[in-house]
Short mmCIF file of C-alpha atoms in Angstrom, two decimals:
data_model
loop_
_atom_site.label_atom_id
_atom_site.label_comp_id
_atom_site.label_asym_id
_atom_site.label_seq_id
_atom_site.Cartn_x
_atom_site.Cartn_y
_atom_site.Cartn_z
CA UNK A 8 5.38 -18.07 -2.67
CA UNK A 9 4.16 -19.01 -6.15
CA UNK A 10 5.06 -18.10 -9.72
CA UNK A 11 2.75 -16.06 -11.96
CA UNK A 12 3.40 -16.77 -15.65
CA UNK A 13 1.86 -14.21 -17.99
CA UNK A 14 2.89 -12.55 -21.28
CA UNK A 15 4.64 -9.79 -19.32
CA UNK A 16 7.00 -12.33 -17.73
CA UNK A 17 7.36 -14.68 -14.80
CA UNK A 18 7.04 -13.27 -11.30
CA UNK A 19 7.43 -14.75 -7.84
CA UNK A 20 4.53 -13.51 -5.72
CA UNK A 21 3.48 -13.89 -2.12
CA UNK A 22 0.54 -12.76 -0.03
CA UNK A 23 0.92 -10.36 2.89
CA UNK A 24 1.38 -11.21 5.68
CA UNK A 25 3.25 -14.19 4.27
CA UNK A 26 2.33 -16.56 7.08
CA UNK A 27 -1.40 -16.14 6.45
CA UNK A 28 -2.85 -18.92 4.29
CA UNK A 29 0.42 -19.92 2.58
CA UNK A 30 -1.51 -22.30 0.32
CA UNK A 31 -3.38 -19.38 -1.30
CA UNK A 32 -1.94 -17.50 -4.27
CA UNK A 33 -1.29 -13.77 -4.38
CA UNK A 34 -3.41 -13.43 -7.54
CA UNK A 35 -6.59 -14.85 -9.02
CA UNK A 36 -7.95 -15.78 -12.46
CA UNK A 37 -9.23 -12.22 -12.93
CA UNK A 38 -5.67 -10.88 -12.65
CA UNK A 39 -4.48 -13.39 -15.25
CA UNK A 40 -7.35 -12.61 -17.62
CA UNK A 41 -6.63 -8.90 -17.34
CA UNK A 42 -2.89 -9.26 -17.97
CA UNK A 43 -3.44 -11.43 -21.05
CA UNK A 44 -5.90 -8.86 -22.40
CA UNK A 45 -3.44 -6.01 -21.80
CA UNK A 46 -0.87 -7.90 -23.85
CA UNK A 47 -3.38 -8.26 -26.70
CA UNK A 48 -4.10 -4.51 -26.85
CA UNK A 49 -0.67 -3.10 -25.97
CA UNK A 50 -0.10 -1.91 -29.55
CA UNK A 51 -3.16 0.33 -29.18
CA UNK A 52 -1.80 2.00 -26.04
CA UNK A 53 0.77 4.80 -25.64
CA UNK A 54 4.30 3.46 -25.35
CA UNK A 55 4.44 4.64 -21.72
CA UNK A 56 0.81 4.99 -20.60
CA UNK A 57 -0.19 6.69 -17.37
CA UNK A 58 -1.54 3.62 -15.58
CA UNK A 59 -3.79 3.63 -12.52
CA UNK A 60 -4.72 0.39 -10.76
CA UNK A 61 -7.51 0.27 -8.21
CA UNK A 62 -7.99 -2.39 -5.51
CA UNK A 63 -4.97 -4.62 -6.02
CA UNK A 64 -4.90 -7.53 -3.61
CA UNK A 65 -1.16 -8.10 -3.32
CA UNK A 66 0.34 -6.30 -6.31
CA UNK A 67 0.20 -8.91 -9.07
CA UNK A 68 -0.92 -6.36 -11.67
CA UNK A 69 1.49 -3.64 -10.60
CA UNK A 70 4.38 -6.11 -10.51
CA UNK A 71 3.68 -7.50 -13.97
CA UNK A 72 3.15 -4.02 -15.44
CA UNK A 73 6.01 -2.39 -13.53
CA UNK A 74 7.77 -0.90 -16.63
CA UNK A 75 4.82 1.52 -16.91
CA UNK A 76 5.35 2.75 -13.32
CA UNK A 77 1.73 2.26 -12.28
CA UNK A 78 -0.07 4.07 -9.48
CA UNK A 79 -1.78 1.52 -7.24
CA UNK A 80 -4.76 2.95 -5.33
CA UNK A 81 -6.08 0.90 -2.43
CA UNK A 82 -7.90 1.28 0.88
CA UNK A 83 -5.84 -1.55 2.34
CA UNK A 84 -2.53 -1.14 4.15
CA UNK A 85 -1.97 -4.88 3.71
CA UNK A 86 -2.42 -4.60 -0.04
CA UNK A 87 0.14 -1.80 -0.26
CA UNK A 88 2.60 -3.79 1.84
CA UNK A 89 1.98 -6.82 -0.35
CA UNK A 90 2.62 -4.78 -3.50
CA UNK A 91 5.87 -3.35 -2.14
CA UNK A 92 7.02 -6.76 -0.91
CA UNK A 93 6.41 -8.33 -4.30
CA UNK A 94 8.32 -5.54 -6.03
CA UNK A 95 11.29 -6.23 -3.76
CA UNK A 96 10.91 -9.99 -4.18
CA UNK A 97 11.24 -9.56 -7.95
CA UNK A 98 14.09 -7.04 -7.58
CA UNK A 99 12.01 -4.15 -8.89
CA UNK A 100 12.37 -0.57 -7.75
CA UNK A 101 9.39 0.84 -5.82
CA UNK A 102 8.94 4.25 -7.43
CA UNK A 103 7.68 7.07 -5.14
CA UNK A 104 4.13 7.15 -6.51
CA UNK A 105 3.59 3.37 -6.56
CA UNK A 106 1.09 3.22 -3.66
CA UNK A 107 -1.67 5.77 -3.13
CA UNK A 108 -4.17 5.50 -0.29
CA UNK A 109 -7.91 5.62 -0.91
CA UNK A 110 -8.13 8.88 1.03
CA UNK A 111 -5.65 10.64 -1.30
CA UNK A 112 -6.49 12.35 -4.59
CA UNK A 113 -5.28 11.49 -8.06
CA UNK A 114 -3.28 14.21 -9.76
CA UNK A 115 -2.59 12.86 -13.25
CA UNK A 116 -4.85 12.14 -16.22
CA UNK A 117 -4.97 8.40 -16.81
CA UNK A 118 -4.45 6.66 -20.16
CA UNK A 119 -5.25 3.22 -18.78
CA UNK A 120 -7.30 2.36 -15.69
CA UNK A 121 -7.47 -1.16 -14.29
CA UNK A 122 -9.99 -1.88 -11.54
CA UNK A 123 -10.31 -5.03 -9.48
CA UNK A 124 -13.95 -5.20 -8.38
CA UNK A 125 -14.00 -4.58 -4.60
CA UNK A 126 -16.17 -6.38 -2.11
CA UNK A 127 -17.99 -3.16 -1.23
CA UNK A 128 -20.12 -1.63 -3.98
CA UNK A 129 -20.02 1.74 -2.21
CA UNK A 130 -16.23 1.79 -2.51
CA UNK A 131 -16.47 1.18 -6.25
CA UNK A 132 -19.01 3.99 -6.59
CA UNK A 133 -16.75 6.37 -4.68
CA UNK A 134 -13.73 5.38 -6.77
CA UNK A 135 -15.52 5.91 -10.07
CA UNK A 136 -16.50 9.40 -8.95
CA UNK A 137 -12.92 9.97 -7.79
CA UNK A 138 -11.65 8.82 -11.18
CA UNK A 139 -14.08 10.83 -13.31
CA UNK A 140 -12.10 14.14 -13.43
CA UNK A 141 -8.92 12.27 -14.42
CA UNK A 142 -10.08 10.52 -17.59
CA UNK A 143 -10.58 11.61 -21.18
CA UNK A 144 -12.66 10.08 -23.98
CA UNK A 145 -9.50 8.17 -24.95
CA UNK A 146 -8.91 6.64 -21.53
CA UNK A 147 -9.30 2.86 -21.46
CA UNK A 148 -11.11 1.61 -18.38
CA UNK A 149 -11.04 -2.13 -17.80
CA UNK A 150 -12.31 -3.81 -14.66
CA UNK A 151 -11.89 -7.43 -13.66
CA UNK A 152 -13.38 -9.76 -11.11
CA UNK A 153 -14.61 -13.23 -10.48
CA UNK A 154 -18.03 -13.82 -12.04
CA UNK A 155 -19.69 -14.33 -8.64
CA UNK A 156 -18.60 -10.80 -7.60
CA UNK A 157 -19.92 -9.02 -10.72
CA UNK A 158 -23.62 -8.15 -10.59
CA UNK A 159 -26.05 -6.05 -12.58
CA UNK A 160 -25.63 -3.29 -9.98
CA UNK A 161 -21.88 -3.33 -10.67
CA UNK A 162 -22.38 -2.71 -14.38
CA UNK A 163 -25.04 -0.09 -13.71
CA UNK A 164 -22.53 1.93 -11.67
CA UNK A 165 -20.04 2.00 -14.55
CA UNK A 166 -22.77 2.96 -17.02
CA UNK A 167 -24.18 5.72 -14.83
CA UNK A 168 -20.87 7.32 -13.81
CA UNK A 169 -18.47 6.53 -16.69
CA UNK A 170 -20.38 5.55 -19.82
CA UNK A 171 -21.43 2.60 -22.02
CA UNK A 172 -20.34 -0.66 -20.44
CA UNK A 173 -20.13 -4.27 -21.54
CA UNK A 174 -18.46 -7.46 -20.35
CA UNK A 175 -16.26 -10.16 -21.79
CA UNK A 176 -17.08 -13.83 -21.86
CA UNK A 177 -16.22 -15.65 -18.65
CA UNK A 178 -12.95 -17.58 -18.47
CA UNK A 179 -11.92 -19.64 -15.45
CA UNK A 180 -14.87 -18.07 -13.64
CA UNK A 181 -13.45 -14.57 -14.22
CA UNK A 182 -14.73 -11.76 -16.43
CA UNK A 183 -13.62 -8.35 -17.71
CA UNK A 184 -15.71 -5.17 -17.76
CA UNK A 185 -15.12 -2.51 -20.43
CA UNK A 186 -16.43 0.99 -19.79
CA UNK A 187 -16.16 3.79 -22.38
CA UNK A 188 -15.89 7.35 -20.99
CA UNK A 189 -18.81 9.52 -22.02
CA UNK A 190 -17.94 13.21 -21.58
CA UNK A 191 -21.63 14.17 -21.70
CA UNK A 192 -22.22 12.47 -18.33
CA UNK A 193 -21.87 15.15 -15.68
CA UNK A 194 -20.18 14.17 -12.44
CA UNK A 195 -22.45 14.51 -9.41
CA UNK A 196 -19.64 13.84 -6.96
CA UNK A 197 -19.28 10.97 -4.53
CA UNK A 198 -22.09 10.51 -1.99
CA UNK A 199 -19.47 9.53 0.59
CA UNK A 200 -18.72 10.03 3.37
CA UNK A 201 -22.22 9.42 4.69
CA UNK A 202 -23.53 10.10 8.21
CA UNK A 203 -25.99 8.76 10.73
CA UNK A 204 -26.79 9.74 14.31
CA UNK A 205 -25.68 7.27 16.94
CA UNK A 206 -28.66 6.16 19.00
CA UNK A 207 -29.16 7.90 22.34
CA UNK A 208 -26.24 10.29 21.73
CA UNK A 209 -25.56 13.57 19.98
CA UNK A 210 -22.87 12.00 17.79
CA UNK A 211 -23.17 12.29 14.01
CA UNK A 212 -21.11 9.34 12.83
CA UNK A 213 -19.01 9.87 9.69
CA UNK A 214 -18.53 6.83 7.44
CA UNK A 215 -16.23 6.73 4.44
CA UNK A 216 -17.27 4.48 1.55
CA UNK A 217 -15.41 1.34 2.64
CA UNK A 218 -16.37 1.39 6.31
CA UNK A 219 -18.14 -1.65 7.75
CA UNK A 220 -21.84 -0.96 8.52
CA UNK A 221 -21.63 2.61 7.21
CA UNK A 222 -25.42 3.05 7.13
CA UNK A 223 -26.30 2.12 10.71
CA UNK A 224 -24.89 0.61 13.88
CA UNK A 225 -24.46 -3.15 13.56
CA UNK A 226 -25.99 -5.36 16.25
CA UNK A 227 -22.67 -6.75 17.47
CA UNK A 228 -21.25 -3.28 18.12
CA UNK A 229 -24.55 -2.22 19.69
CA UNK A 230 -24.19 -5.03 22.25
CA UNK A 231 -20.53 -4.16 22.79
CA UNK A 232 -21.33 -0.50 23.53
CA UNK A 233 -23.82 -1.53 26.20
CA UNK A 234 -21.12 -3.39 28.13
CA UNK A 235 -17.89 -1.45 27.61
CA UNK A 236 -15.87 -1.05 30.83
CA UNK A 237 -16.36 2.31 32.55
CA UNK A 238 -14.06 4.38 34.79
CA UNK A 239 -11.23 1.89 34.59
CA UNK A 240 -7.67 2.80 35.56
CA UNK A 241 -6.54 2.28 31.99
CA UNK A 242 -4.15 4.90 30.67
CA UNK A 243 -3.90 3.45 27.15
CA UNK A 244 -6.93 1.92 25.42
CA UNK A 245 -6.67 0.45 21.92
CA UNK A 246 -9.67 0.17 19.61
CA UNK A 247 -8.22 -2.63 17.48
CA UNK A 248 -9.87 -2.97 14.07
CA UNK A 249 -11.58 0.32 14.86
CA UNK A 250 -13.75 0.77 11.77
CA UNK A 251 -15.48 4.14 12.15
CA UNK A 252 -14.21 4.37 15.73
CA UNK A 253 -17.52 4.19 17.60
CA UNK A 254 -16.21 1.72 20.19
CA UNK A 255 -13.12 3.82 20.94
CA UNK A 256 -15.16 7.01 21.01
CA UNK A 257 -17.58 5.69 23.64
CA UNK A 258 -14.69 4.14 25.58
CA UNK A 259 -13.06 7.57 25.63
CA UNK A 260 -16.23 9.11 27.05
CA UNK A 261 -16.44 6.49 29.79
CA UNK A 262 -12.73 6.63 30.61
CA UNK A 263 -11.82 10.32 30.49
CA UNK A 264 -8.29 9.83 31.80
CA UNK A 265 -7.27 7.41 29.02
CA UNK A 266 -5.54 7.95 25.71
CA UNK A 267 -7.41 6.00 23.05
CA UNK A 268 -5.52 4.50 20.10
CA UNK A 269 -7.51 3.77 16.93
CA UNK A 270 -5.95 1.08 14.71
CA UNK A 271 -7.18 -0.41 11.44
CA UNK A 272 -5.70 -1.59 8.14
CA UNK A 273 -8.25 0.48 6.21
CA UNK A 274 -7.30 4.07 5.43
CA UNK A 275 -10.97 5.02 5.20
CA UNK A 276 -11.75 3.44 8.56
CA UNK A 277 -9.03 5.36 10.37
CA UNK A 278 -10.00 8.59 8.59
CA UNK A 279 -13.61 8.07 9.69
CA UNK A 280 -12.53 7.33 13.27
CA UNK A 281 -10.42 10.48 13.40
CA UNK A 282 -13.26 12.63 12.08
CA UNK A 283 -15.71 11.17 14.58
CA UNK A 284 -13.36 11.59 17.53
CA UNK A 285 -12.52 15.19 16.69
CA UNK A 286 -16.19 16.05 16.19
CA UNK A 287 -16.93 14.62 19.63
CA UNK A 288 -14.00 16.06 21.58
CA UNK A 289 -12.55 18.89 19.50
CA UNK A 290 -8.88 19.67 20.14
CA UNK A 291 -9.09 19.20 23.89
CA UNK A 292 -8.65 15.43 23.92
CA UNK A 293 -5.61 13.59 22.62
CA UNK A 294 -5.97 10.34 20.68
CA UNK A 295 -3.78 8.31 18.34
CA UNK A 296 -4.78 7.16 14.85
CA UNK A 297 -2.80 4.54 12.95
CA UNK A 298 -3.20 2.59 9.73
CA UNK A 299 -1.32 -0.68 10.05
CA UNK A 300 -1.35 -4.45 10.31
CA UNK A 301 -2.98 -5.21 13.66
CA UNK A 302 -0.53 -4.24 16.43
CA UNK A 303 2.72 -4.66 14.49
CA UNK A 304 3.96 -1.20 15.49
CA UNK A 305 3.07 -1.44 19.18
CA UNK A 306 5.77 -2.50 21.68
CA UNK A 307 5.17 -5.05 24.44
CA UNK A 308 3.44 -3.87 27.59
CA UNK A 309 2.12 -0.65 26.04
CA UNK A 310 -1.66 -0.94 26.62
CA UNK A 311 -3.99 -1.50 29.55
CA UNK A 312 -7.21 -2.26 27.69
CA UNK A 313 -7.81 -3.53 24.15
CA UNK A 314 -11.27 -3.53 22.60
CA UNK A 315 -11.67 -5.75 19.56
CA UNK A 316 -14.36 -6.68 17.04
CA UNK A 317 -12.24 -8.93 14.78
CA UNK A 318 -12.92 -9.25 11.05
CA UNK A 319 -13.35 -12.79 9.78
CA UNK A 320 -12.17 -12.21 6.22
CA UNK A 321 -9.27 -10.70 4.29
CA UNK A 322 -10.53 -9.42 0.94
CA UNK A 323 -12.75 -12.29 -0.29
CA UNK A 324 -11.10 -15.00 1.86
CA UNK A 325 -13.00 -16.03 5.00
CA UNK A 326 -11.11 -17.33 8.03
CA UNK A 327 -10.03 -16.66 11.60
CA UNK A 328 -6.34 -16.00 10.92
CA UNK A 329 -6.69 -12.24 11.43
CA UNK A 330 -8.56 -12.70 14.72
CA UNK A 331 -5.93 -15.13 15.96
CA UNK A 332 -3.14 -12.67 15.08
CA UNK A 333 -5.02 -9.88 16.87
CA UNK A 334 -5.39 -12.02 19.99
CA UNK A 335 -1.71 -13.04 20.00
CA UNK A 336 -0.50 -9.49 19.51
CA UNK A 337 -2.93 -8.21 22.14
CA UNK A 338 -1.46 -10.59 24.69
CA UNK A 339 2.02 -9.27 23.98
CA UNK A 340 0.89 -5.64 23.91
CA UNK A 341 -1.02 -5.68 27.20
CA UNK A 342 0.59 -4.69 30.45
CA UNK A 343 0.35 -7.04 33.43
CA UNK A 344 -3.24 -6.97 34.63
CA UNK A 345 -4.44 -5.62 31.27
CA UNK A 346 -7.63 -6.81 29.62
CA UNK A 347 -8.71 -7.83 26.13
CA UNK A 348 -12.44 -7.44 25.43
CA UNK A 349 -13.76 -9.13 22.29
CA UNK A 350 -17.17 -9.17 20.62
CA UNK A 351 -17.94 -11.78 17.99
CA UNK A 352 -20.47 -14.22 16.60
CA UNK A 353 -21.10 -17.05 19.04
CA UNK A 354 -20.28 -19.74 16.47
CA UNK A 355 -16.73 -18.48 15.86
CA UNK A 356 -15.41 -20.09 19.05
CA UNK A 357 -13.25 -17.19 20.22
CA UNK A 358 -13.70 -18.38 23.82
CA UNK A 359 -11.48 -21.41 23.22
CA UNK A 360 -8.78 -19.39 21.47
CA UNK A 361 -8.63 -16.78 24.21
CA UNK A 362 -8.54 -19.38 26.98
CA UNK A 363 -5.71 -21.20 25.23
CA UNK A 364 -3.71 -18.00 24.84
CA UNK A 365 -4.47 -16.14 28.08
CA UNK A 366 -5.25 -19.09 30.34
CA UNK A 367 -8.62 -17.55 31.15
CA UNK A 368 -11.73 -16.18 29.45
CA UNK A 369 -14.96 -14.85 30.91
CA UNK A 370 -18.27 -14.25 29.17
CA UNK A 371 -19.37 -10.70 30.01
CA UNK A 372 -22.61 -10.60 28.01
CA UNK A 373 -24.36 -12.41 25.18
CA UNK A 374 -27.47 -12.56 23.08
CA UNK A 375 -28.79 -15.04 20.53
CA UNK A 376 -26.06 -14.20 18.00
CA UNK A 377 -23.16 -12.43 19.70
CA UNK A 378 -20.98 -12.88 22.76
CA UNK A 379 -18.69 -10.47 24.61
CA UNK A 380 -15.58 -12.07 26.10
CA UNK A 381 -12.90 -10.77 28.46
CA UNK A 382 -9.42 -12.21 28.90
CA UNK A 383 -6.99 -10.95 31.55
CA UNK A 384 -3.22 -10.91 31.26
CA UNK A 385 -2.33 -12.32 34.67
#
């Protein structure tokens, strides 16, 4: 926990989950720069502006600007949980419209829009198209990000979809982006979701804007698909960190008796997985789709087979803490004799982690860059 001190007040803030990287703050210099700027222009805003915030990390902006009852739009379950936790930590009431998923639609016209620049440019493009019908020429649109995450292509998106755009000077390696709505720019609509055909199948794979490798199958998943277990006795298979759900979809084909559970912290990922599964199987095959933090909602001994391609970053922070949590929760979630299959870059050293946790780990396949590992719950 750390204290954010800005013109709007002092706020105790924590990341979510709290145990992950406790030395890291729940905000960055771009959040601070944005909040100081809002204080400078508050006299130019309506007394109670309709405020929309896109891509909060852990709710620093929403918490500081809570008197305006902001709507926080995010693709991340963890970010929404972080926002709600920080409201409670500061004894603020979480109003019903506080958190809106990326797959939901805005309903109100915004007076003030604050955007944290996301890691994925496609997500920003989709969000600007999503925002377009809900702004007027008087709407203030201000984006913020660290300088290293703001590129010419970022500014070109704002200019093409919203209107004339310029930036502030950098401060503490952060910068603001100001975009003025131009009503003469006609909305062409978001190009997402996009589709591609999965090699050697009839599957047209749907990919929402924030899905990993939305343009083609990545080489790690390609290797994984070649070696997925077939005709196992598994009744419950979990595609953990499912992305667009390709791994779970193919596992379902190869294990027709199993119920496949698709789990991811991204709303767009789970939506993509659900679309892809239903296109493949129609209504005749049951599957479960859940947005959540790893396996938090799964009870012990509830799965026979877990398939996992762990992410190695949360937002802009790189590390193995999410993978380690996934492995720990998988051990608890597996039934006796159950298996965890993992694909990852060779250099990440997952073999040692799995052997430490499960007491065993076997290499099932590998190439120059990736390795597939299996750990059994004995």
